[in-house]
Coordinates of C-alpha atoms in Angstrom, one line a residue:
X1 CA 118.9 -84.1 20.7
X2 CA 121.0 -81.3 22.2
X3 CA 122.4 -78.9 19.8
X4 CA 126.0 -79.6 21.2
X5 CA 125.7 -83.3 20.5
X6 CA 124.0 -82.7 17.3
X7 CA 126.9 -80.4 16.1
X8 CA 129.7 -82.9 17.4
X9 CA 127.9 -85.8 15.4
X10 CA 127.7 -83.6 12.4
X11 CA 131.7 -83.3 12.2
X12 CA 131.9 -87.1 11.7
X13 CA 130.3 -87.4 8.3
X14 CA 131.9 -84.1 7.5
X15 CA 135.6 -85.6 8.0
X16 CA 134.4 -88.9 6.5
X17 CA 134.7 -86.8 3.2
X18 CA 138.4 -86.2 4.0
X19 CA 140.5 -84.1 6.4
X20 CA 139.4 -80.5 7.2
X21 CA 140.8 -77.6 8.9
X22 CA 139.3 -75.8 11.8
X23 CA 138.0 -73.1 9.6
X24 CA 136.3 -75.6 7.2
X25 CA 134.6 -77.3 10.0
X26 CA 133.4 -74.1 11.4
X27 CA 132.2 -73.1 8.2
X28 CA 130.3 -76.2 7.6
X29 CA 128.7 -76.4 10.9
X30 CA 127.9 -72.4 10.6
X31 CA 129.4 -71.8 14.2
X32 CA 132.3 -69.8 15.5
X33 CA 135.8 -71.1 15.4
X34 CA 135.9 -71.3 19.2
X35 CA 132.7 -73.5 19.1
X36 CA 134.2 -75.8 16.5
X37 CA 137.4 -76.1 18.3
X38 CA 135.7 -77.1 21.5
X39 CA 133.8 -79.9 19.6
X40 CA 136.8 -81.1 17.8
X41 CA 138.9 -81.1 21.1
X42 CA 136.2 -83.3 22.7
X43 CA 136.1 -85.7 19.9
X44 CA 139.8 -85.9 19.9
X45 CA 139.9 -86.8 23.4
X46 CA 137.9 -89.7 22.7
X47 CA 139.8 -90.8 19.7
X48 CA 136.8 -90.1 17.2
X49 CA 139.1 -87.4 15.5
X50 CA 142.7 -87.0 14.9
X51 CA 144.7 -83.6 14.4
X52 CA 147.3 -84.1 11.7
X53 CA 150.7 -82.5 11.5
X54 CA 149.2 -80.0 9.1
X55 CA 146.5 -78.9 11.6
X56 CA 143.8 -80.4 9.6
X57 CA 141.3 -83.2 11.3
X58 CA 140.4 -86.6 10.1
X59 CA 138.5 -89.4 11.7
X60 CA 140.3 -91.0 14.5
X61 CA 141.3 -94.9 14.9
X62 CA 139.0 -95.1 17.8
X63 CA 135.9 -94.6 15.7
X64 CA 137.1 -97.3 13.2
X65 CA 137.8 -99.7 15.9
X66 CA 134.3 -99.2 17.4
X67 CA 132.7 -99.6 13.9
X68 CA 134.6 -102.9 13.3
X69 CA 133.7 -104.2 16.7
X70 CA 130.0 -103.3 16.1
X71 CA 130.1 -105.3 12.8
X72 CA 131.7 -108.3 14.3
X73 CA 129.0 -108.4 17.3
X74 CA 126.1 -108.3 14.7
X75 CA 124.3 -111.5 15.2
X76 CA 122.8 -112.2 11.8
X77 CA 120.8 -115.2 13.1
X78 CA 119.3 -113.1 15.9
X79 CA 118.4 -110.1 13.6
X80 CA 117.1 -112.4 10.7
X81 CA 115.0 -114.9 12.8
X82 CA 111.9 -112.6 13.3
X83 CA 111.9 -112.0 9.6
X84 CA 112.1 -115.6 8.8
X85 CA 109.2 -116.6 11.0
X86 CA 107.3 -113.8 9.3
X87 CA 108.2 -115.3 5.9
X88 CA 107.1 -118.7 7.0
X89 CA 103.8 -117.4 8.3
X90 CA 103.1 -115.8 5.1
X91 CA 103.9 -118.5 2.8
X92 CA 103.8 -121.7 5.0
X93 CA 107.0 -123.0 3.3
X94 CA 110.4 -124.0 4.7
X95 CA 112.7 -121.1 5.3
X96 CA 116.3 -121.3 5.8
X97 CA 119.2 -118.9 6.6
X98 CA 122.9 -119.8 5.7
X99 CA 126.4 -118.3 5.7
X100 CA 129.7 -119.1 4.0
X101 CA 132.3 -120.2 6.7
X102 CA 135.9 -122.1 6.1
X103 CA 135.0 -123.3 2.6
X104 CA 131.5 -124.5 3.5
X105 CA 127.9 -123.2 3.3
X106 CA 126.2 -123.7 6.5
X107 CA 122.5 -123.5 7.7
X108 CA 122.4 -121.4 10.8
X109 CA 118.7 -121.2 11.1
X110 CA 115.5 -122.9 9.6
X111 CA 111.8 -122.7 10.1
X112 CA 109.8 -125.6 9.1
X113 CA 106.9 -125.7 6.8
X114 CA 103.3 -125.9 8.1
X115 CA 102.6 -129.1 6.1
X116 CA 103.4 -132.7 7.0
X117 CA 106.2 -133.1 4.5
X118 CA 109.7 -132.3 6.1
X119 CA 113.0 -131.2 4.7
X120 CA 116.0 -133.2 5.9
X121 CA 118.0 -130.2 6.3
X122 CA 119.5 -129.4 9.7
X123 CA 121.1 -126.3 11.5
X124 CA 124.7 -126.6 11.6
X125 CA 125.1 -128.9 8.7
X126 CA 126.7 -127.9 5.3
X127 CA 124.6 -127.5 2.2
X128 CA 125.1 -129.2 -1.1
X129 CA 127.4 -126.4 -2.2
X130 CA 127.2 -127.0 -6.0
X131 CA 123.5 -126.7 -6.2
X132 CA 121.8 -125.0 -3.3
X133 CA 120.5 -121.6 -4.0
X134 CA 121.8 -119.9 -1.1
X135 CA 125.4 -121.2 -2.0
X136 CA 125.2 -119.7 -5.3
X137 CA 124.5 -116.3 -3.8
X138 CA 127.2 -116.5 -1.1
X139 CA 129.9 -117.7 -3.5
X140 CA 128.7 -115.2 -6.2
X141 CA 129.9 -112.4 -4.1
X142 CA 133.4 -113.8 -3.8
X143 CA 136.2 -112.1 -5.9
X144 CA 136.3 -113.5 -9.3
X145 CA 139.8 -115.1 -8.8
X146 CA 138.5 -116.6 -5.4
X147 CA 135.3 -118.0 -7.2
X148 CA 137.5 -119.5 -10.0
X149 CA 139.9 -121.4 -7.7
X150 CA 136.9 -122.5 -5.5
X151 CA 135.0 -123.8 -8.4
X152 CA 137.9 -125.8 -9.9
X153 CA 138.6 -127.4 -6.5
X154 CA 135.0 -128.5 -5.8
X155 CA 133.6 -132.1 -6.5
X156 CA 130.3 -132.0 -8.6
X157 CA 128.0 -135.1 -7.5
X158 CA 125.2 -135.8 -9.7
X159 CA 122.4 -135.7 -7.4
X160 CA 119.7 -135.4 -10.1
X161 CA 119.7 -134.9 -13.8
X162 CA 119.6 -131.0 -13.1
X163 CA 122.6 -131.0 -11.0
X164 CA 125.6 -128.6 -12.1
X165 CA 128.4 -131.1 -13.0
X166 CA 131.5 -129.1 -13.7
X167 CA 133.4 -125.9 -12.7
X168 CA 132.5 -123.9 -15.9
X169 CA 128.8 -124.7 -15.6
X170 CA 129.1 -123.7 -11.8
X171 CA 130.8 -120.4 -12.8
X172 CA 128.1 -119.5 -15.0
X173 CA 125.4 -120.1 -12.4
X174 CA 127.5 -117.9 -9.9
X175 CA 127.4 -115.0 -12.6
X176 CA 123.8 -115.5 -13.2
X177 CA 123.1 -115.2 -9.6
X178 CA 125.3 -112.2 -9.2
X179 CA 123.4 -110.4 -12.1
X180 CA 120.0 -111.3 -11.0
X181 CA 120.5 -110.6 -7.3
X182 CA 118.6 -114.0 -6.6
X183 CA 119.1 -117.6 -7.0
X184 CA 117.1 -120.8 -7.3
X185 CA 117.6 -124.6 -7.1
X186 CA 114.9 -126.2 -9.2
X187 CA 115.3 -130.1 -8.5
X188 CA 119.1 -129.7 -8.7
X189 CA 119.7 -131.5 -5.2
X190 CA 116.4 -133.5 -4.8
X191 CA 114.2 -133.9 -7.9
X192 CA 110.9 -133.1 -5.8
X193 CA 112.3 -130.0 -4.0
X194 CA 112.5 -126.5 -5.5
X195 CA 114.0 -123.5 -3.6
X196 CA 114.5 -119.7 -4.3
X197 CA 116.9 -117.4 -2.2
X198 CA 118.0 -113.9 -1.7
X199 CA 121.2 -112.2 -0.5
X200 CA 121.5 -110.4 3.0
X201 CA 124.0 -107.7 2.7
X202 CA 126.1 -106.2 5.7
X203 CA 126.7 -102.4 6.2
X204 CA 129.8 -102.8 3.5
X205 CA 127.4 -103.9 0.9
X206 CA 128.9 -107.5 0.8
X207 CA 126.8 -110.6 1.0
X208 CA 127.1 -111.9 4.5
X209 CA 124.2 -114.4 4.5
X210 CA 121.5 -115.8 2.5
X211 CA 117.9 -116.9 3.1
X212 CA 115.5 -119.1 1.1
X213 CA 112.2 -120.7 0.9
X214 CA 111.8 -124.1 -0.2
X215 CA 108.8 -126.5 -1.1
X216 CA 108.1 -130.0 -2.4
X217 CA 106.5 -130.2 -5.9
X218 CA 103.6 -131.9 -4.2
X219 CA 102.7 -128.8 -2.4
X220 CA 103.6 -126.2 -5.1
X221 CA 105.3 -126.3 -8.4
X222 CA 108.5 -124.4 -9.3
X223 CA 106.8 -121.8 -11.2
X224 CA 104.4 -121.2 -8.2
X225 CA 107.3 -121.1 -5.9
X226 CA 109.2 -118.6 -8.1
X227 CA 106.1 -116.2 -7.7
X228 CA 107.1 -115.8 -4.3
X229 CA 110.4 -114.2 -5.3
X230 CA 109.3 -110.8 -4.2
X231 CA 108.6 -111.8 -0.8
X232 CA 112.1 -113.4 -0.1
X233 CA 113.8 -110.4 -1.8
X234 CA 111.9 -108.1 0.5
X235 CA 112.8 -110.2 3.4
X236 CA 116.3 -110.1 2.6
X237 CA 116.3 -106.5 2.1
X238 CA 114.4 -105.9 5.5
X239 CA 117.2 -108.2 7.3
X240 CA 119.9 -106.2 5.3
X241 CA 118.6 -102.8 6.4
X242 CA 118.5 -104.0 10.2
X243 CA 122.1 -105.3 9.8
X244 CA 123.2 -101.9 8.4
X245 CA 121.0 -99.8 10.5
X246 CA 119.2 -98.2 7.8
X247 CA 115.5 -96.9 8.0
X248 CA 112.7 -99.1 7.1
X249 CA 110.7 -97.6 4.1
X250 CA 106.8 -97.2 4.3
X251 CA 105.2 -100.0 2.4
X252 CA 103.6 -98.9 -0.9
X253 CA 99.9 -99.8 -1.7
X254 CA 101.4 -102.3 -4.4
X255 CA 103.4 -103.9 -1.7
X256 CA 100.4 -104.3 0.5
X257 CA 98.2 -105.5 -2.3
X258 CA 100.8 -108.1 -3.3
X259 CA 101.1 -109.5 0.1
X260 CA 97.4 -110.0 0.5
X261 CA 97.5 -112.2 -2.5
X262 CA 100.0 -114.5 -1.0

């Protein structure tokens, strides 16, 4: 990277801390005031910084507009799909990706299991919102007041003996999912199907999607499926990092050993 570009980019995180004067910018960059002024003027011309009436500089509106546009154009399905394929390859189980839209939790991607037994879920169809593991994670991230209103207005079908049947129990489930950072559905929708899910977070730290692995009892028990929780959590974290543009950490020996045992 050229020195000029490097210095110009260094101004942005500096101003993210708050408005700064020309002298403060020059000091932080360890450059002459004339150099700092040239860089600030260039950024100002492109709307990246703004000079206030008190002559201090702050981040410009164009920078925020670009950031918002970039976030809106992130394709979570496109980013997540290779990770979902890898998870399916490691486990052999059905993998789902879901989002919360207009009061419903919708599957937006699915990778089928390798065994003959197939799940009836479909891309584009809403999930059983009161029992699905992905739904618990997506709704748990809503503000408390919004969670309560939503819970009180839901219907609670008794799919199985393990289904959640009222708002209070459902809110307890959401609190548990929020505290644990993962969720499960162990026979709550279909007695023979178990599922464990993990949240996918955007650059702002909010849950934007959730991914899960599901399997029938005839293939693995609920206890065996729950042992795969580290894999689904790492998958969700990898997708979250890519969504946020964060670097991927180097796998530890423990991670590699754990994956070899799956």
